[in-house]
Amino acid sequence: AQSVTQPDIHITVSEGASLELRCNYSYGATPYLFWYVQSPGQGLQLLLKYFSGDTLVQGIKGFEAEFKRSQSSFNLRKPSVHWSDAAEYFCAVGERAAGNKLTFGGGTRVLVKP
Amino acid sequence: DAMVIQNPRYQVTQFGKPVTLSCSQTLNHNVMYWYQQKSSQAPKLLFHYYDKDFNNEADTPDNFQSRRPNTSFCFLDIRSPGLGDAAMYLCATSHRTSGGGKETQYFGPGTRLLVL
């Protein structure tokens, strides 16, 4: 069975500093990978996705992620964090053999210090 | 703008009193999903419709049912809510082609259910 691990439950970062959120997955084939962001009391907003091709993916709000097959990772990065980036971030893998069902990681909560 | 809409945003019900949550979409997507998300947890898939075909997850309690009367609308019915059903319920949609392949799920804002 596939799985997604987000090793960091909480991350605190200063406004203007860089941010990297880790995501590791276990999947037999080339995965479909997603990052979603969830603000308190809100639904999930798609930040970016990887299906194939260029392993560096650009998303909304200045985020990017890099697919590294050798490390089974899909880490999310942002060079300069804004206070509005405080939220919960979920990495997910699309399970193609099961109708593209999403398997989510446990999430990383990001706090931004002024 | 094309979107996924959930009403109401907050729902209060009584223990054991049936409740229905609604989801509508203007994306014309053929797949609609319902997720349950408890505090500080990842969303958990309950079931989904691919067109009119209903797909239930193996561990979804019988207390949860769903209806999809047309492409745009999907409902989540909780027949006898218990205290443990208090959660955020998220609806999502995607477009699936007959050959399978790349799908992206788009989520609504969620309905927070409180059971008294």
PDB file of C-alpha atoms in Angstrom:
ATOM      1  CA  ALA A   1       0.000   0.000   0.000  1.00  0.00           C
ATOM      2  CA  GLN A   2       1.223   3.442  -0.730  1.00  0.00           C
ATOM      3  CA  SER A   3       1.958   5.937   1.999  1.00  0.00           C
ATOM      4  CA  VAL A   4       2.966   9.549   2.402  1.00  0.00           C
ATOM      5  CA  THR A   5       5.100  10.865   5.235  1.00  0.00           C
ATOM      6  CA  GLN A   6       5.506  14.454   6.272  1.00  0.00           C
ATOM      7  CA  PRO A   7       8.184  14.229   8.955  1.00  0.00           C
ATOM      8  CA  ASP A   8       7.632  17.697  10.410  1.00  0.00           C
ATOM      9  CA  ILE A   9       4.376  18.194  12.308  1.00  0.00           C
ATOM     10  CA  HIS A  10       5.110  21.847  13.059  1.00  0.00           C
ATOM     11  CA  ILE A  11       7.526  24.351  11.556  1.00  0.00           C
ATOM     12  CA  THR A  12       8.066  27.893  12.770  1.00  0.00           C
ATOM     13  CA  VAL A  13       9.699  30.334  10.402  1.00  0.00           C
ATOM     14  CA  SER A  14      10.351  34.066  10.496  1.00  0.00           C
ATOM     15  CA  GLU A  15       8.647  36.276   7.974  1.00  0.00           C
ATOM     16  CA  GLY A  16      10.958  36.767   5.010  1.00  0.00           C
ATOM     17  CA  ALA A  17      12.905  33.593   5.675  1.00  0.00           C
ATOM     18  CA  SER A  18      12.895  30.598   3.378  1.00  0.00           C
ATOM     19  CA  LEU A  19      10.673  27.587   3.955  1.00  0.00           C
ATOM     20  CA  GLU A  20      11.047  23.940   3.019  1.00  0.00           C
ATOM     21  CA  LEU A  21       8.464  21.289   3.822  1.00  0.00           C
ATOM     22  CA  ARG A  22       9.427  17.673   3.440  1.00  0.00           C
ATOM     23  CA  CYS A  23       7.349  14.953   1.857  1.00  0.00           C
ATOM     24  CA  ASN A  24       8.355  11.335   1.290  1.00  0.00           C
ATOM     25  CA  TYR A  25       6.174   8.766  -0.390  1.00  0.00           C
ATOM     26  CA  SER A  26       6.055   5.073  -0.944  1.00  0.00           C
ATOM     27  CA  TYR A  27       4.565   4.044  -4.290  1.00  0.00           C
ATOM     28  CA  GLY A  28       5.413   1.356  -6.794  1.00  0.00           C
ATOM     29  CA  ALA A  29       5.184   3.389  -9.975  1.00  0.00           C
ATOM     30  CA  THR A  30       5.749   6.986 -10.970  1.00  0.00           C
ATOM     31  CA  PRO A  31       3.410   8.861  -8.700  1.00  0.00           C
ATOM     32  CA  TYR A  32       1.095  11.758  -9.233  1.00  0.00           C
ATOM     33  CA  LEU A  33       2.031  14.211  -6.494  1.00  0.00           C
ATOM     34  CA  PHE A  34       0.227  17.188  -5.035  1.00  0.00           C
ATOM     35  CA  TRP A  35       0.659  19.867  -2.418  1.00  0.00           C
ATOM     36  CA  TYR A  36      -2.406  21.449  -0.864  1.00  0.00           C
ATOM     37  CA  VAL A  37      -2.663  24.268   1.666  1.00  0.00           C
ATOM     38  CA  GLN A  38      -5.415  24.655   4.241  1.00  0.00           C
ATOM     39  CA  SER A  39      -6.011  27.848   6.204  1.00  0.00           C
ATOM     40  CA  PRO A  40      -7.894  27.498   9.507  1.00  0.00           C
ATOM     41  CA  GLY A  41     -11.534  26.617   8.966  1.00  0.00           C
ATOM     42  CA  GLN A  42     -11.132  26.449   5.198  1.00  0.00           C
ATOM     43  CA  GLY A  43     -10.986  23.824   2.496  1.00  0.00           C
ATOM     44  CA  LEU A  44      -7.864  22.626   0.710  1.00  0.00           C
ATOM     45  CA  GLN A  45      -6.363  24.796  -1.989  1.00  0.00           C
ATOM     46  CA  LEU A  46      -4.135  23.248  -4.632  1.00  0.00           C
ATOM     47  CA  LEU A  47      -0.647  24.762  -4.595  1.00  0.00           C
ATOM     48  CA  LEU A  48       0.959  22.643  -7.292  1.00  0.00           C
ATOM     49  CA  LYS A  49       1.069  19.191  -8.833  1.00  0.00           C
ATOM     50  CA  TYR A  50       3.459  16.843 -10.582  1.00  0.00           C
ATOM     51  CA  PHE A  51       2.390  14.331 -13.206  1.00  0.00           C
ATOM     52  CA  SER A  52       5.450  13.957 -15.406  1.00  0.00           C
ATOM     53  CA  GLY A  53       8.161  15.927 -17.160  1.00  0.00           C
ATOM     54  CA  ASP A  54      10.195  18.660 -15.533  1.00  0.00           C
ATOM     55  CA  THR A  55      10.880  17.638 -11.965  1.00  0.00           C
ATOM     56  CA  LEU A  56      10.853  21.212 -10.679  1.00  0.00           C
ATOM     57  CA  VAL A  57       7.266  22.392 -10.510  1.00  0.00           C
ATOM     58  CA  GLN A  58       6.120  25.947 -10.015  1.00  0.00           C
ATOM     59  CA  GLY A  59       2.906  26.660  -8.166  1.00  0.00           C
ATOM     60  CA  ILE A  60       0.804  29.502  -6.901  1.00  0.00           C
ATOM     61  CA  LYS A  61       1.773  31.980  -4.178  1.00  0.00           C
ATOM     62  CA  GLY A  62       5.480  31.673  -5.028  1.00  0.00           C
ATOM     63  CA  PHE A  63       5.788  28.004  -4.066  1.00  0.00           C
ATOM     64  CA  GLU A  64       7.765  25.372  -5.933  1.00  0.00           C
ATOM     65  CA  ALA A  65       8.411  21.680  -5.404  1.00  0.00           C
ATOM     66  CA  GLU A  66      10.983  19.254  -6.699  1.00  0.00           C
ATOM     67  CA  PHE A  67      10.323  15.601  -7.477  1.00  0.00           C
ATOM     68  CA  LYS A  68      13.321  13.414  -6.677  1.00  0.00           C
ATOM     69  CA  ARG A  69      12.681   9.826  -7.689  1.00  0.00           C
ATOM     70  CA  SER A  70      15.897   8.521  -6.117  1.00  0.00           C
ATOM     71  CA  GLN A  71      14.833   9.894  -2.732  1.00  0.00           C
ATOM     72  CA  SER A  72      11.084   9.293  -3.132  1.00  0.00           C
ATOM     73  CA  SER A  73      10.585  12.902  -2.162  1.00  0.00           C
ATOM     74  CA  PHE A  74       8.537  15.878  -3.255  1.00  0.00           C
ATOM     75  CA  ASN A  75       9.626  18.748  -1.034  1.00  0.00           C
ATOM     76  CA  LEU A  76       7.882  22.098  -1.108  1.00  0.00           C
ATOM     77  CA  ARG A  77       9.840  25.341  -0.965  1.00  0.00           C
ATOM     78  CA  LYS A  78       9.300  29.054  -0.827  1.00  0.00           C
ATOM     79  CA  PRO A  79      12.215  31.512  -0.842  1.00  0.00           C
ATOM     80  CA  SER A  80      10.584  34.206   1.301  1.00  0.00           C
ATOM     81  CA  VAL A  81       7.642  33.498   3.576  1.00  0.00           C
ATOM     82  CA  HIS A  82       4.808  35.973   4.167  1.00  0.00           C
ATOM     83  CA  TRP A  83       2.640  36.068   7.276  1.00  0.00           C
ATOM     84  CA  SER A  84      -0.280  34.882   5.136  1.00  0.00           C
ATOM     85  CA  ASP A  85       1.544  31.591   4.500  1.00  0.00           C
ATOM     86  CA  ALA A  86       0.728  30.448   8.024  1.00  0.00           C
ATOM     87  CA  ALA A  87      -1.450  27.397   7.419  1.00  0.00           C
ATOM     88  CA  GLU A  88      -1.430  23.601   7.282  1.00  0.00           C
ATOM     89  CA  TYR A  89       0.204  21.995   4.285  1.00  0.00           C
ATOM     90  CA  PHE A  90      -0.660  18.553   2.982  1.00  0.00           C
ATOM     91  CA  CYS A  91       1.318  16.448   0.550  1.00  0.00           C
ATOM     92  CA  ALA A  92      -0.682  13.818  -1.350  1.00  0.00           C
ATOM     93  CA  VAL A  93      -0.104  10.994  -3.788  1.00  0.00           C
ATOM     94  CA  GLY A  94      -2.619  10.048  -6.445  1.00  0.00           C
ATOM     95  CA  GLU A  95      -3.118   6.291  -6.579  1.00  0.00           C
ATOM     96  CA  ARG A  96      -3.616   5.627 -10.264  1.00  0.00           C
ATOM     97  CA  ALA A  97      -4.564   1.994  -9.763  1.00  0.00           C
ATOM     98  CA  ALA A  98      -7.446   3.022  -7.507  1.00  0.00           C
ATOM     99  CA  GLY A  99      -9.135   5.663  -9.573  1.00  0.00           C
ATOM    100  CA  ASN A 100      -6.655   8.360  -8.630  1.00  0.00           C
ATOM    101  CA  LYS A 101      -7.621   8.168  -4.964  1.00  0.00           C
ATOM    102  CA  LEU A 102      -5.517  10.584  -2.935  1.00  0.00           C
ATOM    103  CA  THR A 103      -3.387   9.387  -0.057  1.00  0.00           C
ATOM    104  CA  PHE A 104      -2.501  12.292   2.196  1.00  0.00           C
ATOM    105  CA  GLY A 105       0.409  12.846   4.494  1.00  0.00           C
ATOM    106  CA  GLY A 106      -0.303  13.864   8.054  1.00  0.00           C
ATOM    107  CA  GLY A 107       0.230  17.539   7.333  1.00  0.00           C
ATOM    108  CA  THR A 108       2.718  20.173   8.470  1.00  0.00           C
ATOM    109  CA  ARG A 109       1.509  23.219  10.336  1.00  0.00           C
ATOM    110  CA  VAL A 110       3.512  26.331   9.519  1.00  0.00           C
ATOM    111  CA  LEU A 111       3.691  29.214  11.959  1.00  0.00           C
ATOM    112  CA  VAL A 112       5.152  32.529  10.796  1.00  0.00           C
ATOM    113  CA  LYS A 113       6.879  34.814  13.290  1.00  0.00           C
ATOM    114  CA  PRO A 114       6.859  38.557  12.627  1.00  0.00           C
TER     115      PRO A 114
ATOM    116  CA  ASP B   1     -15.325  31.686 -11.487  1.00  0.00           C
ATOM    117  CA  ALA B   2     -15.762  27.931 -11.663  1.00  0.00           C
ATOM    118  CA  MET B   3     -15.872  26.528  -8.187  1.00  0.00           C
ATOM    119  CA  VAL B   4     -16.945  23.986  -5.609  1.00  0.00           C
ATOM    120  CA  ILE B   5     -19.580  25.285  -3.208  1.00  0.00           C
ATOM    121  CA  GLN B   6     -20.591  23.784   0.105  1.00  0.00           C
ATOM    122  CA  ASN B   7     -23.600  24.738   2.153  1.00  0.00           C
ATOM    123  CA  PRO B   8     -23.952  25.419   4.914  1.00  0.00           C
ATOM    124  CA  ARG B   9     -20.475  26.339   6.126  1.00  0.00           C
ATOM    125  CA  TYR B  10     -21.466  25.449   9.675  1.00  0.00           C
ATOM    126  CA  GLN B  11     -24.097  22.925  10.698  1.00  0.00           C
ATOM    127  CA  VAL B  12     -25.279  22.112  14.188  1.00  0.00           C
ATOM    128  CA  THR B  13     -27.315  18.988  14.737  1.00  0.00           C
ATOM    129  CA  GLN B  14     -28.482  16.913  17.652  1.00  0.00           C
ATOM    130  CA  PHE B  15     -27.256  13.474  18.555  1.00  0.00           C
ATOM    131  CA  GLY B  16     -29.166  10.982  16.441  1.00  0.00           C
ATOM    132  CA  LYS B  17     -30.961  13.568  14.283  1.00  0.00           C
ATOM    133  CA  PRO B  18     -30.422  13.031  10.554  1.00  0.00           C
ATOM    134  CA  VAL B  19     -28.492  15.740   8.777  1.00  0.00           C
ATOM    135  CA  THR B  20     -27.695  16.472   5.136  1.00  0.00           C
ATOM    136  CA  LEU B  21     -24.747  18.419   3.817  1.00  0.00           C
ATOM    137  CA  SER B  22     -24.708  19.682   0.262  1.00  0.00           C
ATOM    138  CA  CYS B  23     -22.084  20.285  -2.384  1.00  0.00           C
ATOM    139  CA  SER B  24     -22.450  21.848  -5.794  1.00  0.00           C
ATOM    140  CA  GLN B  25     -19.947  22.553  -8.540  1.00  0.00           C
ATOM    141  CA  THR B  26     -19.741  24.703 -11.628  1.00  0.00           C
ATOM    142  CA  LEU B  27     -16.683  22.895 -13.007  1.00  0.00           C
ATOM    143  CA  ASN B  28     -18.769  20.269 -14.829  1.00  0.00           C
ATOM    144  CA  HIS B  29     -16.548  17.574 -13.370  1.00  0.00           C
ATOM    145  CA  ASN B  30     -17.719  13.985 -13.546  1.00  0.00           C
ATOM    146  CA  VAL B  31     -16.278  12.865 -10.189  1.00  0.00           C
ATOM    147  CA  MET B  32     -17.384  14.150  -6.792  1.00  0.00           C
ATOM    148  CA  TYR B  33     -15.807  13.117  -3.486  1.00  0.00           C
ATOM    149  CA  TRP B  34     -16.716  13.410   0.174  1.00  0.00           C
ATOM    150  CA  TYR B  35     -14.012  13.552   2.821  1.00  0.00           C
ATOM    151  CA  GLN B  36     -14.181  13.689   6.595  1.00  0.00           C
ATOM    152  CA  GLN B  37     -11.479  15.676   8.366  1.00  0.00           C
ATOM    153  CA  LYS B  38     -11.139  15.647  12.122  1.00  0.00           C
ATOM    154  CA  SER B  39      -9.124  18.184  14.022  1.00  0.00           C
ATOM    155  CA  SER B  40      -5.391  18.144  13.241  1.00  0.00           C
ATOM    156  CA  GLN B  41      -5.778  15.173  10.895  1.00  0.00           C
ATOM    157  CA  ALA B  42      -5.560  14.628   7.180  1.00  0.00           C
ATOM    158  CA  PRO B  43      -8.789  14.300   5.180  1.00  0.00           C
ATOM    159  CA  LYS B  44     -10.219  10.789   5.045  1.00  0.00           C
ATOM    160  CA  LEU B  45     -12.102   9.702   1.940  1.00  0.00           C
ATOM    161  CA  LEU B  46     -15.629   8.461   2.655  1.00  0.00           C
ATOM    162  CA  PHE B  47     -16.867   7.768  -0.887  1.00  0.00           C
ATOM    163  CA  HIS B  48     -17.040   9.195  -4.362  1.00  0.00           C
ATOM    164  CA  TYR B  49     -19.274   9.246  -7.417  1.00  0.00           C
ATOM    165  CA  TYR B  50     -17.882   8.749 -10.892  1.00  0.00           C
ATOM    166  CA  ASP B  51     -20.802  10.010 -12.929  1.00  0.00           C
ATOM    167  CA  LYS B  52     -23.654   8.002 -11.393  1.00  0.00           C
ATOM    168  CA  ASP B  53     -21.464   5.166 -10.136  1.00  0.00           C
ATOM    169  CA  PHE B  54     -21.141   5.190  -6.365  1.00  0.00           C
ATOM    170  CA  ASN B  55     -17.844   4.018  -4.839  1.00  0.00           C
ATOM    171  CA  ASN B  56     -17.792   3.474  -1.111  1.00  0.00           C
ATOM    172  CA  GLU B  57     -14.588   3.164   0.893  1.00  0.00           C
ATOM    173  CA  ALA B  58     -14.372  -0.117   2.782  1.00  0.00           C
ATOM    174  CA  ASP B  59     -14.156   1.498   6.203  1.00  0.00           C
ATOM    175  CA  THR B  60     -16.903   4.093   5.769  1.00  0.00           C
ATOM    176  CA  PRO B  61     -19.641   3.469   8.356  1.00  0.00           C
ATOM    177  CA  ASP B  62     -23.129   2.597   7.121  1.00  0.00           C
ATOM    178  CA  ASN B  63     -24.338   5.690   8.938  1.00  0.00           C
ATOM    179  CA  PHE B  64     -22.950   7.747   6.040  1.00  0.00           C
ATOM    180  CA  GLN B  65     -24.798   7.804   2.741  1.00  0.00           C
ATOM    181  CA  SER B  66     -24.576   9.910  -0.382  1.00  0.00           C
ATOM    182  CA  ARG B  67     -26.759  10.982  -3.276  1.00  0.00           C
ATOM    183  CA  ARG B  68     -25.899  12.563  -6.570  1.00  0.00           C
ATOM    184  CA  PRO B  69     -29.077  13.615  -8.371  1.00  0.00           C
ATOM    185  CA  ASN B  70     -27.239  15.297 -11.248  1.00  0.00           C
ATOM    186  CA  THR B  71     -23.739  16.299 -12.363  1.00  0.00           C
ATOM    187  CA  SER B  72     -23.693  19.498 -10.348  1.00  0.00           C
ATOM    188  CA  PHE B  73     -24.926  18.369  -6.946  1.00  0.00           C
ATOM    189  CA  CYS B  74     -23.891  15.791  -4.388  1.00  0.00           C
ATOM    190  CA  PHE B  75     -25.255  15.278  -0.869  1.00  0.00           C
ATOM    191  CA  LEU B  76     -23.842  13.670   2.239  1.00  0.00           C
ATOM    192  CA  ASP B  77     -26.459  12.179   4.545  1.00  0.00           C
ATOM    193  CA  ILE B  78     -25.626  11.185   8.090  1.00  0.00           C
ATOM    194  CA  ARG B  79     -28.509   9.061   9.283  1.00  0.00           C
ATOM    195  CA  SER B  80     -27.869   9.109  13.026  1.00  0.00           C
ATOM    196  CA  PRO B  81     -25.012  11.441  13.920  1.00  0.00           C
ATOM    197  CA  GLY B  82     -22.936  10.549  16.920  1.00  0.00           C
ATOM    198  CA  LEU B  83     -20.576  12.748  18.869  1.00  0.00           C
ATOM    199  CA  GLY B  84     -17.689  11.148  16.968  1.00  0.00           C
ATOM    200  CA  ASP B  85     -19.052  12.436  13.677  1.00  0.00           C
ATOM    201  CA  ALA B  86     -18.306  16.027  14.562  1.00  0.00           C
ATOM    202  CA  ALA B  87     -15.769  17.064  11.958  1.00  0.00           C
ATOM    203  CA  MET B  88     -15.121  19.151   8.877  1.00  0.00           C
ATOM    204  CA  TYR B  89     -16.670  17.591   5.782  1.00  0.00           C
ATOM    205  CA  LEU B  90     -14.974  18.414   2.519  1.00  0.00           C
ATOM    206  CA  CYS B  91     -16.342  17.977  -0.957  1.00  0.00           C
ATOM    207  CA  ALA B  92     -13.979  17.716  -3.913  1.00  0.00           C
ATOM    208  CA  THR B  93     -14.377  17.282  -7.653  1.00  0.00           C
ATOM    209  CA  SER B  94     -12.217  16.094 -10.519  1.00  0.00           C
ATOM    210  CA  HIS B  95     -12.493  15.315 -14.200  1.00  0.00           C
ATOM    211  CA  ARG B  96     -11.836  11.694 -15.133  1.00  0.00           C
ATOM    212  CA  THR B  97     -11.338  10.477 -18.679  1.00  0.00           C
ATOM    213  CA  SER B  98     -12.249   7.001 -19.853  1.00  0.00           C
ATOM    214  CA  GLY B  99      -8.586   6.150 -20.340  1.00  0.00           C
ATOM    215  CA  GLY B 100      -7.758   7.082 -16.796  1.00  0.00           C
ATOM    216  CA  GLY B 101      -4.742   9.152 -16.008  1.00  0.00           C
ATOM    217  CA  LYS B 102      -4.029  12.537 -14.622  1.00  0.00           C
ATOM    218  CA  GLU B 103      -6.692  13.881 -12.306  1.00  0.00           C
ATOM    219  CA  THR B 104      -6.602  16.853 -10.016  1.00  0.00           C
ATOM    220  CA  GLN B 105      -9.042  17.189  -7.153  1.00  0.00           C
ATOM    221  CA  TYR B 106     -10.453  20.623  -6.338  1.00  0.00           C
ATOM    222  CA  PHE B 107     -11.902  21.149  -2.905  1.00  0.00           C
ATOM    223  CA  GLY B 108     -14.744  23.204  -1.566  1.00  0.00           C
ATOM    224  CA  PRO B 109     -14.508  25.313   1.606  1.00  0.00           C
ATOM    225  CA  GLY B 110     -15.965  22.574   3.784  1.00  0.00           C
ATOM    226  CA  THR B 111     -18.861  22.279   6.209  1.00  0.00           C
ATOM    227  CA  ARG B 112     -18.036  22.093   9.885  1.00  0.00           C
ATOM    228  CA  LEU B 113     -20.504  19.802  11.657  1.00  0.00           C
ATOM    229  CA  LEU B 114     -21.162  20.098  15.359  1.00  0.00           C
ATOM    230  CA  VAL B 115     -23.144  17.373  17.121  1.00  0.00           C
ATOM    231  CA  LEU B 116     -24.796  18.281  20.406  1.00  0.00           C
TER     232      LEU B 116
END
